[in-house]
Amino acid sequence: MSEVDPCDWCEEVLQPYLDRDLNETDVEKVKMHLNGCSWCEKRFKFETDLRRLVRQAAVEPMEPALKAKLAALRLEL
Amino acid sequence: MSETSPEEARRIAQGARDRVHFEEEALALADQVYRVARGVSRSKEEAEDLMQETYARAFRSWESFTPGTNLRAWMLRILTNLNIDRGRRAQRTPDQQPLEEGDYFLYNRLEAASGESDEERILERLSQDHVAEALAAVPHDFRDVLVLVDIGEFSYAEAAQILDIPIGTVMSRLHRGRRILKQQLAELAVEAR
């Protein structure tokens, strides 16, 4: 059996971990590792912040003119 | 004088009220629907066209919406289907394209390029423009999922329902889409300077 490098393993499970798609045993393993490894911890923090940036990427609001056009598409009574 | 019975008149009036109620609810969701439209479109103009087509179709087919179910998901299903119908599938999904880089790749690149070791300082190297541009460069199949989950804040199950694909496909596209996004960001934020 070859030993998997714990940092490599954490990189592999980063996305399922943040998606809450990892089983409890593995979640505990990740937490234990992150507690003692600032190298991985920074990278996990970065991924979380990056997701926030992506969420904010489409906040440019819609033009009021478009809203009016959509309302005008309503069917005639 | 027409021979409308009182029951018939009541039924018609109720139908009109239901429809107005539906239209108002749909319009109230416009900002949220627009975020997704903007995310899956290349330009603001394209997003605006897509919004108008989506609302026109939704208003025409309002009777096929089941009251009490998720209207936002229903609207977005129309939107993503219209977007697919627009022939944007011409852009083939590079499913087989090798993607060897792992999830630490972007951070490693930014860290190496900046000589910084502080996470927040490294994050500052990514601008909102970089993210928007990188997102636009992600192939559609992946971008649709990314936008629905990360921007629309839908669950995997809802995204699967909206796009009519299995939940496992949602997860794999999301996973891969995020990696592609990071590669794009690395190019924009590191290579291009």
PDB file of C-alpha atoms in Angstrom:
ATOM      1  CA  MET A   1       0.000   0.000   0.000  1.00  0.00           C
ATOM      2  CA  SER A   2       1.380   3.345  -0.992  1.00  0.00           C
ATOM      3  CA  GLU A   3       0.811   6.209   1.414  1.00  0.00           C
ATOM      4  CA  VAL A   4      -1.209   9.058  -0.091  1.00  0.00           C
ATOM      5  CA  ASP A   5       0.259  12.457   0.695  1.00  0.00           C
ATOM      6  CA  PRO A   6      -2.316  14.137   2.995  1.00  0.00           C
ATOM      7  CA  CYS A   7      -1.992  17.487   1.204  1.00  0.00           C
ATOM      8  CA  ASP A   8      -2.644  15.811  -2.163  1.00  0.00           C
ATOM      9  CA  TRP A   9      -5.621  14.060  -0.657  1.00  0.00           C
ATOM     10  CA  CYS A  10      -7.004  17.344   0.705  1.00  0.00           C
ATOM     11  CA  GLU A  11      -6.640  18.954  -2.708  1.00  0.00           C
ATOM     12  CA  GLU A  12      -8.658  16.077  -4.159  1.00  0.00           C
ATOM     13  CA  VAL A  13     -11.521  16.467  -1.692  1.00  0.00           C
ATOM     14  CA  LEU A  14     -11.539  20.269  -1.535  1.00  0.00           C
ATOM     15  CA  GLN A  15     -14.609  20.674  -3.740  1.00  0.00           C
ATOM     16  CA  PRO A  16     -16.771  17.919  -2.226  1.00  0.00           C
ATOM     17  CA  TYR A  17     -15.753  19.192   1.221  1.00  0.00           C
ATOM     18  CA  LEU A  18     -16.939  22.729   0.495  1.00  0.00           C
ATOM     19  CA  ASP A  19     -20.019  21.378  -1.260  1.00  0.00           C
ATOM     20  CA  ARG A  20     -20.854  19.377   1.894  1.00  0.00           C
ATOM     21  CA  ASP A  21     -20.738  16.306  -0.243  1.00  0.00           C
ATOM     22  CA  LEU A  22     -18.142  14.410   1.763  1.00  0.00           C
ATOM     23  CA  ASN A  23     -18.840  11.685   4.318  1.00  0.00           C
ATOM     24  CA  GLU A  24     -18.365  12.497   8.001  1.00  0.00           C
ATOM     25  CA  THR A  25     -15.217  10.439   8.453  1.00  0.00           C
ATOM     26  CA  ASP A  26     -13.509  12.268   5.609  1.00  0.00           C
ATOM     27  CA  VAL A  27     -14.786  15.645   6.809  1.00  0.00           C
ATOM     28  CA  GLU A  28     -13.130  14.956  10.180  1.00  0.00           C
ATOM     29  CA  LYS A  29      -9.931  13.918   8.423  1.00  0.00           C
ATOM     30  CA  VAL A  30      -9.911  17.173   6.426  1.00  0.00           C
ATOM     31  CA  LYS A  31     -10.535  19.268   9.537  1.00  0.00           C
ATOM     32  CA  MET A  32      -7.741  17.520  11.428  1.00  0.00           C
ATOM     33  CA  HIS A  33      -5.368  18.109   8.573  1.00  0.00           C
ATOM     34  CA  LEU A  34      -6.328  21.765   8.075  1.00  0.00           C
ATOM     35  CA  ASN A  35      -5.750  22.410  11.770  1.00  0.00           C
ATOM     36  CA  GLY A  36      -2.142  21.443  11.458  1.00  0.00           C
ATOM     37  CA  CYS A  37      -1.372  22.469   7.881  1.00  0.00           C
ATOM     38  CA  SER A  38      -1.494  26.175   7.094  1.00  0.00           C
ATOM     39  CA  TRP A  39      -0.444  25.429   3.507  1.00  0.00           C
ATOM     40  CA  CYS A  40      -3.705  23.582   2.813  1.00  0.00           C
ATOM     41  CA  GLU A  41      -5.695  25.839   5.121  1.00  0.00           C
ATOM     42  CA  LYS A  42      -4.819  28.901   3.011  1.00  0.00           C
ATOM     43  CA  ARG A  43      -5.838  27.089  -0.135  1.00  0.00           C
ATOM     44  CA  PHE A  44      -9.187  26.063   1.329  1.00  0.00           C
ATOM     45  CA  LYS A  45      -9.802  29.618   2.500  1.00  0.00           C
ATOM     46  CA  PHE A  46      -8.912  30.886  -0.956  1.00  0.00           C
ATOM     47  CA  GLU A  47     -11.377  28.509  -2.605  1.00  0.00           C
ATOM     48  CA  THR A  48     -14.133  29.734  -0.297  1.00  0.00           C
ATOM     49  CA  ASP A  49     -13.307  33.359  -1.130  1.00  0.00           C
ATOM     50  CA  LEU A  50     -13.145  32.559  -4.827  1.00  0.00           C
ATOM     51  CA  ARG A  51     -16.637  31.090  -4.714  1.00  0.00           C
ATOM     52  CA  ARG A  52     -17.830  34.299  -3.125  1.00  0.00           C
ATOM     53  CA  LEU A  53     -16.237  36.271  -5.958  1.00  0.00           C
ATOM     54  CA  VAL A  54     -18.053  34.079  -8.479  1.00  0.00           C
ATOM     55  CA  ARG A  55     -21.358  34.644  -6.687  1.00  0.00           C
ATOM     56  CA  GLN A  56     -20.760  38.375  -6.947  1.00  0.00           C
ATOM     57  CA  ALA A  57     -19.758  38.192 -10.594  1.00  0.00           C
ATOM     58  CA  ALA A  58     -23.272  38.668 -11.923  1.00  0.00           C
ATOM     59  CA  VAL A  59     -24.641  41.357  -9.677  1.00  0.00           C
ATOM     60  CA  GLU A  60     -24.743  44.029 -12.366  1.00  0.00           C
ATOM     61  CA  PRO A  61     -28.436  44.829 -12.114  1.00  0.00           C
ATOM     62  CA  MET A  62     -30.879  44.641 -14.945  1.00  0.00           C
ATOM     63  CA  GLU A  63     -31.719  47.864 -16.790  1.00  0.00           C
ATOM     64  CA  PRO A  64     -35.059  49.405 -15.756  1.00  0.00           C
ATOM     65  CA  ALA A  65     -35.944  49.563 -19.469  1.00  0.00           C
ATOM     66  CA  LEU A  66     -35.739  45.782 -19.673  1.00  0.00           C
ATOM     67  CA  LYS A  67     -38.061  45.430 -16.699  1.00  0.00           C
ATOM     68  CA  ALA A  68     -40.600  47.601 -18.484  1.00  0.00           C
ATOM     69  CA  LYS A  69     -40.246  45.506 -21.643  1.00  0.00           C
ATOM     70  CA  LEU A  70     -40.869  42.312 -19.684  1.00  0.00           C
ATOM     71  CA  ALA A  71     -43.968  43.775 -18.060  1.00  0.00           C
ATOM     72  CA  ALA A  72     -45.209  44.775 -21.521  1.00  0.00           C
ATOM     73  CA  LEU A  73     -45.044  41.134 -22.602  1.00  0.00           C
ATOM     74  CA  ARG A  74     -47.941  40.287 -20.294  1.00  0.00           C
ATOM     75  CA  LEU A  75     -50.946  38.976 -22.140  1.00  0.00           C
ATOM     76  CA  GLU A  76     -53.848  41.258 -22.884  1.00  0.00           C
ATOM     77  CA  LEU A  77     -56.781  40.775 -20.560  1.00  0.00           C
TER      78      LEU A  77
ATOM     79  CA  MET B   1     -76.417  39.886 -25.052  1.00  0.00           C
ATOM     80  CA  SER B   2     -74.222  36.868 -24.656  1.00  0.00           C
ATOM     81  CA  GLU B   3     -75.501  33.828 -22.846  1.00  0.00           C
ATOM     82  CA  THR B   4     -72.734  33.444 -20.278  1.00  0.00           C
ATOM     83  CA  SER B   5     -73.943  31.573 -17.236  1.00  0.00           C
ATOM     84  CA  PRO B   6     -72.967  32.880 -13.791  1.00  0.00           C
ATOM     85  CA  GLU B   7     -70.708  29.820 -13.260  1.00  0.00           C
ATOM     86  CA  GLU B   8     -68.987  30.427 -16.572  1.00  0.00           C
ATOM     87  CA  ALA B   9     -68.478  34.100 -15.749  1.00  0.00           C
ATOM     88  CA  ARG B  10     -67.006  33.195 -12.360  1.00  0.00           C
ATOM     89  CA  ARG B  11     -64.674  30.675 -13.953  1.00  0.00           C
ATOM     90  CA  ILE B  12     -63.422  33.204 -16.486  1.00  0.00           C
ATOM     91  CA  ALA B  13     -62.904  35.839 -13.812  1.00  0.00           C
ATOM     92  CA  GLN B  14     -60.999  33.362 -11.649  1.00  0.00           C
ATOM     93  CA  GLY B  15     -58.807  32.368 -14.590  1.00  0.00           C
ATOM     94  CA  ALA B  16     -57.952  36.012 -15.254  1.00  0.00           C
ATOM     95  CA  ARG B  17     -57.082  36.563 -11.602  1.00  0.00           C
ATOM     96  CA  ASP B  18     -54.852  33.469 -11.561  1.00  0.00           C
ATOM     97  CA  ARG B  19     -53.078  34.654 -14.653  1.00  0.00           C
ATOM     98  CA  VAL B  20     -52.445  38.145 -13.339  1.00  0.00           C
ATOM     99  CA  HIS B  21     -51.175  36.635 -10.109  1.00  0.00           C
ATOM    100  CA  PHE B  22     -48.829  34.353 -12.064  1.00  0.00           C
ATOM    101  CA  GLU B  23     -47.519  37.242 -14.166  1.00  0.00           C
ATOM    102  CA  GLU B  24     -46.872  39.371 -11.120  1.00  0.00           C
ATOM    103  CA  GLU B  25     -44.997  36.584  -9.391  1.00  0.00           C
ATOM    104  CA  ALA B  26     -42.931  35.922 -12.484  1.00  0.00           C
ATOM    105  CA  LEU B  27     -42.050  39.604 -12.849  1.00  0.00           C
ATOM    106  CA  ALA B  28     -41.098  39.804  -9.180  1.00  0.00           C
ATOM    107  CA  LEU B  29     -38.447  37.170  -9.892  1.00  0.00           C
ATOM    108  CA  ALA B  30     -36.980  39.080 -12.837  1.00  0.00           C
ATOM    109  CA  ASP B  31     -33.849  40.273 -11.023  1.00  0.00           C
ATOM    110  CA  GLN B  32     -32.970  36.754  -9.951  1.00  0.00           C
ATOM    111  CA  VAL B  33     -33.713  35.304 -13.367  1.00  0.00           C
ATOM    112  CA  TYR B  34     -31.602  38.038 -14.944  1.00  0.00           C
ATOM    113  CA  ARG B  35     -28.562  37.087 -12.869  1.00  0.00           C
ATOM    114  CA  VAL B  36     -28.670  33.633 -14.374  1.00  0.00           C
ATOM    115  CA  ALA B  37     -29.425  34.988 -17.861  1.00  0.00           C
ATOM    116  CA  ARG B  38     -26.436  37.286 -17.628  1.00  0.00           C
ATOM    117  CA  GLY B  39     -24.256  34.452 -16.375  1.00  0.00           C
ATOM    118  CA  VAL B  40     -25.086  32.119 -19.254  1.00  0.00           C
ATOM    119  CA  SER B  41     -24.898  34.830 -21.924  1.00  0.00           C
ATOM    120  CA  ARG B  42     -21.853  36.325 -23.564  1.00  0.00           C
ATOM    121  CA  SER B  43     -23.130  39.871 -23.512  1.00  0.00           C
ATOM    122  CA  LYS B  44     -25.678  42.082 -21.848  1.00  0.00           C
ATOM    123  CA  GLU B  45     -27.614  42.342 -25.134  1.00  0.00           C
ATOM    124  CA  GLU B  46     -27.796  38.570 -25.415  1.00  0.00           C
ATOM    125  CA  ALA B  47     -29.005  38.358 -21.805  1.00  0.00           C
ATOM    126  CA  GLU B  48     -31.698  40.936 -22.466  1.00  0.00           C
ATOM    127  CA  ASP B  49     -32.951  39.089 -25.559  1.00  0.00           C
ATOM    128  CA  LEU B  50     -32.981  35.863 -23.630  1.00  0.00           C
ATOM    129  CA  MET B  51     -34.974  37.479 -20.825  1.00  0.00           C
ATOM    130  CA  GLN B  52     -37.617  38.738 -23.230  1.00  0.00           C
ATOM    131  CA  GLU B  53     -37.942  35.379 -24.957  1.00  0.00           C
ATOM    132  CA  THR B  54     -38.159  33.657 -21.589  1.00  0.00           C
ATOM    133  CA  TYR B  55     -40.877  35.936 -20.271  1.00  0.00           C
ATOM    134  CA  ALA B  56     -42.837  35.855 -23.515  1.00  0.00           C
ATOM    135  CA  ARG B  57     -42.849  32.066 -23.412  1.00  0.00           C
ATOM    136  CA  ALA B  58     -43.629  31.917 -19.697  1.00  0.00           C
ATOM    137  CA  PHE B  59     -46.601  34.254 -20.076  1.00  0.00           C
ATOM    138  CA  ARG B  60     -47.916  32.238 -23.023  1.00  0.00           C
ATOM    139  CA  SER B  61     -47.643  28.914 -21.244  1.00  0.00           C
ATOM    140  CA  TRP B  62     -48.557  30.022 -17.731  1.00  0.00           C
ATOM    141  CA  GLU B  63     -51.270  27.368 -17.512  1.00  0.00           C
ATOM    142  CA  SER B  64     -48.675  24.596 -17.604  1.00  0.00           C
ATOM    143  CA  PHE B  65     -47.157  25.890 -14.362  1.00  0.00           C
ATOM    144  CA  THR B  66     -48.362  23.961 -11.325  1.00  0.00           C
ATOM    145  CA  PRO B  67     -49.194  26.457  -8.557  1.00  0.00           C
ATOM    146  CA  GLY B  68     -47.313  25.761  -5.363  1.00  0.00           C
ATOM    147  CA  THR B  69     -44.224  24.442  -7.133  1.00  0.00           C
ATOM    148  CA  ASN B  70     -40.975  26.357  -7.595  1.00  0.00           C
ATOM    149  CA  LEU B  71     -41.682  29.175 -10.042  1.00  0.00           C
ATOM    150  CA  ARG B  72     -38.059  30.342 -10.185  1.00  0.00           C
ATOM    151  CA  ALA B  73     -36.924  26.860 -11.210  1.00  0.00           C
ATOM    152  CA  TRP B  74     -39.729  26.697 -13.777  1.00  0.00           C
ATOM    153  CA  MET B  75     -38.684  30.048 -15.277  1.00  0.00           C
ATOM    154  CA  LEU B  76     -35.048  29.024 -15.408  1.00  0.00           C
ATOM    155  CA  ARG B  77     -35.908  25.784 -17.079  1.00  0.00           C
ATOM    156  CA  ILE B  78     -37.531  27.792 -19.870  1.00  0.00           C
ATOM    157  CA  LEU B  79     -34.514  30.075 -19.983  1.00  0.00           C
ATOM    158  CA  THR B  80     -31.905  27.335 -20.196  1.00  0.00           C
ATOM    159  CA  ASN B  81     -33.918  25.452 -22.832  1.00  0.00           C
ATOM    160  CA  LEU B  82     -34.251  28.586 -24.952  1.00  0.00           C
ATOM    161  CA  ASN B  83     -30.567  29.224 -24.560  1.00  0.00           C
ATOM    162  CA  ILE B  84     -29.781  25.720 -25.776  1.00  0.00           C
ATOM    163  CA  ASP B  85     -32.239  26.091 -28.667  1.00  0.00           C
ATOM    164  CA  ARG B  86     -30.433  29.185 -29.835  1.00  0.00           C
ATOM    165  CA  GLY B  87     -27.894  26.924 -31.405  1.00  0.00           C
ATOM    166  CA  ARG B  88     -25.166  27.825 -29.030  1.00  0.00           C
ATOM    167  CA  ARG B  89     -24.441  24.108 -28.906  1.00  0.00           C
ATOM    168  CA  ALA B  90     -22.262  24.835 -31.906  1.00  0.00           C
ATOM    169  CA  GLN B  91     -19.589  25.298 -29.319  1.00  0.00           C
ATOM    170  CA  ARG B  92     -18.627  21.748 -28.502  1.00  0.00           C
ATOM    171  CA  THR B  93     -17.966  20.794 -24.966  1.00  0.00           C
ATOM    172  CA  PRO B  94     -14.374  19.751 -24.549  1.00  0.00           C
ATOM    173  CA  ASP B  95     -15.288  16.760 -22.424  1.00  0.00           C
ATOM    174  CA  GLN B  96     -12.188  14.935 -23.480  1.00  0.00           C
ATOM    175  CA  GLN B  97      -9.875  17.869 -23.105  1.00  0.00           C
ATOM    176  CA  PRO B  98      -7.207  16.903 -20.618  1.00  0.00           C
ATOM    177  CA  LEU B  99      -7.360  18.887 -17.446  1.00  0.00           C
ATOM    178  CA  GLU B 100      -4.425  17.823 -15.417  1.00  0.00           C
ATOM    179  CA  GLU B 101      -4.304  20.641 -12.945  1.00  0.00           C
ATOM    180  CA  GLY B 102      -5.705  20.097  -9.486  1.00  0.00           C
ATOM    181  CA  ASP B 103      -7.670  22.470  -7.312  1.00  0.00           C
ATOM    182  CA  TYR B 104      -4.687  24.179  -5.717  1.00  0.00           C
ATOM    183  CA  PHE B 105      -3.384  25.168  -9.139  1.00  0.00           C
ATOM    184  CA  LEU B 106      -4.669  28.745  -9.231  1.00  0.00           C
ATOM    185  CA  TYR B 107      -3.514  29.545  -5.729  1.00  0.00           C
ATOM    186  CA  ASN B 108      -0.097  28.075  -6.428  1.00  0.00           C
ATOM    187  CA  ARG B 109       0.231  30.151  -9.570  1.00  0.00           C
ATOM    188  CA  LEU B 110      -0.874  33.364  -7.927  1.00  0.00           C
ATOM    189  CA  GLU B 111       1.402  32.758  -4.976  1.00  0.00           C
ATOM    190  CA  ALA B 112       4.383  32.068  -7.198  1.00  0.00           C
ATOM    191  CA  ALA B 113       3.674  35.119  -9.363  1.00  0.00           C
ATOM    192  CA  SER B 114       3.227  37.523  -6.469  1.00  0.00           C
ATOM    193  CA  GLY B 115       5.749  36.255  -3.968  1.00  0.00           C
ATOM    194  CA  GLU B 116       3.038  36.816  -1.361  1.00  0.00           C
ATOM    195  CA  SER B 117       2.192  34.228   1.223  1.00  0.00           C
ATOM    196  CA  ASP B 118      -0.846  35.930   2.719  1.00  0.00           C
ATOM    197  CA  GLU B 119      -4.119  34.459   1.437  1.00  0.00           C
ATOM    198  CA  GLU B 120      -5.985  37.768   1.381  1.00  0.00           C
ATOM    199  CA  ARG B 121      -3.229  39.528  -0.508  1.00  0.00           C
ATOM    200  CA  ILE B 122      -3.228  36.738  -3.054  1.00  0.00           C
ATOM    201  CA  LEU B 123      -6.990  36.950  -3.448  1.00  0.00           C
ATOM    202  CA  GLU B 124      -6.637  40.668  -4.168  1.00  0.00           C
ATOM    203  CA  ARG B 125      -4.887  39.780  -7.393  1.00  0.00           C
ATOM    204  CA  LEU B 126      -8.221  38.616  -8.785  1.00  0.00           C
ATOM    205  CA  SER B 127     -10.569  41.371  -9.865  1.00  0.00           C
ATOM    206  CA  GLN B 128     -14.299  41.114 -10.415  1.00  0.00           C
ATOM    207  CA  ASP B 129     -13.564  41.670 -14.112  1.00  0.00           C
ATOM    208  CA  HIS B 130     -11.227  38.703 -14.172  1.00  0.00           C
ATOM    209  CA  VAL B 131     -13.928  36.511 -12.699  1.00  0.00           C
ATOM    210  CA  ALA B 132     -16.590  37.698 -15.140  1.00  0.00           C
ATOM    211  CA  GLU B 133     -14.247  37.222 -18.084  1.00  0.00           C
ATOM    212  CA  ALA B 134     -13.104  33.784 -16.928  1.00  0.00           C
ATOM    213  CA  LEU B 135     -16.711  32.707 -16.399  1.00  0.00           C
ATOM    214  CA  ALA B 136     -17.593  33.783 -19.933  1.00  0.00           C
ATOM    215  CA  ALA B 137     -14.791  31.571 -21.248  1.00  0.00           C
ATOM    216  CA  VAL B 138     -16.032  28.412 -19.517  1.00  0.00           C
ATOM    217  CA  PRO B 139     -17.799  26.120 -22.044  1.00  0.00           C
ATOM    218  CA  HIS B 140     -21.583  26.353 -21.861  1.00  0.00           C
ATOM    219  CA  ASP B 141     -22.396  22.964 -20.403  1.00  0.00           C
ATOM    220  CA  PHE B 142     -20.158  23.668 -17.443  1.00  0.00           C
ATOM    221  CA  ARG B 143     -21.067  27.319 -17.181  1.00  0.00           C
ATOM    222  CA  ASP B 144     -24.817  26.586 -16.981  1.00  0.00           C
ATOM    223  CA  VAL B 145     -24.236  24.414 -13.938  1.00  0.00           C
ATOM    224  CA  LEU B 146     -21.794  26.844 -12.337  1.00  0.00           C
ATOM    225  CA  VAL B 147     -24.167  29.734 -12.809  1.00  0.00           C
ATOM    226  CA  LEU B 148     -27.192  27.879 -11.459  1.00  0.00           C
ATOM    227  CA  VAL B 149     -25.396  26.546  -8.385  1.00  0.00           C
ATOM    228  CA  ASP B 150     -22.958  29.340  -7.563  1.00  0.00           C
ATOM    229  CA  ILE B 151     -24.884  32.379  -8.761  1.00  0.00           C
ATOM    230  CA  GLY B 152     -28.497  31.153  -8.754  1.00  0.00           C
ATOM    231  CA  GLU B 153     -27.821  29.315  -5.473  1.00  0.00           C
ATOM    232  CA  PHE B 154     -29.780  26.278  -6.579  1.00  0.00           C
ATOM    233  CA  SER B 155     -29.193  22.876  -5.026  1.00  0.00           C
ATOM    234  CA  TYR B 156     -27.701  20.100  -7.157  1.00  0.00           C
ATOM    235  CA  ALA B 157     -31.139  18.505  -7.362  1.00  0.00           C
ATOM    236  CA  GLU B 158     -32.772  21.716  -8.563  1.00  0.00           C
ATOM    237  CA  ALA B 159     -30.043  22.340 -11.128  1.00  0.00           C
ATOM    238  CA  ALA B 160     -30.473  18.750 -12.358  1.00  0.00           C
ATOM    239  CA  GLN B 161     -34.189  19.325 -12.744  1.00  0.00           C
ATOM    240  CA  ILE B 162     -33.768  22.648 -14.526  1.00  0.00           C
ATOM    241  CA  LEU B 163     -31.191  21.336 -16.993  1.00  0.00           C
ATOM    242  CA  ASP B 164     -32.838  17.921 -17.247  1.00  0.00           C
ATOM    243  CA  ILE B 165     -29.625  16.025 -16.554  1.00  0.00           C
ATOM    244  CA  PRO B 166     -28.775  13.492 -13.832  1.00  0.00           C
ATOM    245  CA  ILE B 167     -27.564  14.836 -10.502  1.00  0.00           C
ATOM    246  CA  GLY B 168     -24.237  13.039 -10.938  1.00  0.00           C
ATOM    247  CA  THR B 169     -23.717  14.987 -14.149  1.00  0.00           C
ATOM    248  CA  VAL B 170     -24.440  18.229 -12.303  1.00  0.00           C
ATOM    249  CA  MET B 171     -21.764  17.365  -9.772  1.00  0.00           C
ATOM    250  CA  SER B 172     -19.138  16.323 -12.287  1.00  0.00           C
ATOM    251  CA  ARG B 173     -19.769  19.370 -14.488  1.00  0.00           C
ATOM    252  CA  LEU B 174     -19.641  21.653 -11.491  1.00  0.00           C
ATOM    253  CA  HIS B 175     -16.391  20.120 -10.315  1.00  0.00           C
ATOM    254  CA  ARG B 176     -14.856  20.335 -13.744  1.00  0.00           C
ATOM    255  CA  GLY B 177     -16.346  23.751 -14.458  1.00  0.00           C
ATOM    256  CA  ARG B 178     -14.709  25.148 -11.350  1.00  0.00           C
ATOM    257  CA  ARG B 179     -11.368  23.764 -12.414  1.00  0.00           C
ATOM    258  CA  ILE B 180     -11.734  25.234 -15.894  1.00  0.00           C
ATOM    259  CA  LEU B 181     -12.683  28.559 -14.316  1.00  0.00           C
ATOM    260  CA  LYS B 182      -9.500  28.488 -12.257  1.00  0.00           C
ATOM    261  CA  GLN B 183      -7.398  27.747 -15.309  1.00  0.00           C
ATOM    262  CA  GLN B 184      -8.979  30.689 -17.084  1.00  0.00           C
ATOM    263  CA  LEU B 185      -8.359  32.896 -14.081  1.00  0.00           C
ATOM    264  CA  ALA B 186      -4.739  31.808 -13.946  1.00  0.00           C
ATOM    265  CA  GLU B 187      -4.325  32.847 -17.565  1.00  0.00           C
ATOM    266  CA  LEU B 188      -6.003  36.190 -17.011  1.00  0.00           C
ATOM    267  CA  ALA B 189      -4.415  37.084 -13.717  1.00  0.00           C
ATOM    268  CA  VAL B 190      -0.938  35.652 -14.161  1.00  0.00           C
ATOM    269  CA  GLU B 191       0.056  35.011 -17.765  1.00  0.00           C
ATOM    270  CA  ALA B 192      -1.487  38.126 -19.251  1.00  0.00           C
ATOM    271  CA  ARG B 193       0.221  40.695 -17.115  1.00  0.00           C
TER     272      ARG B 193
END
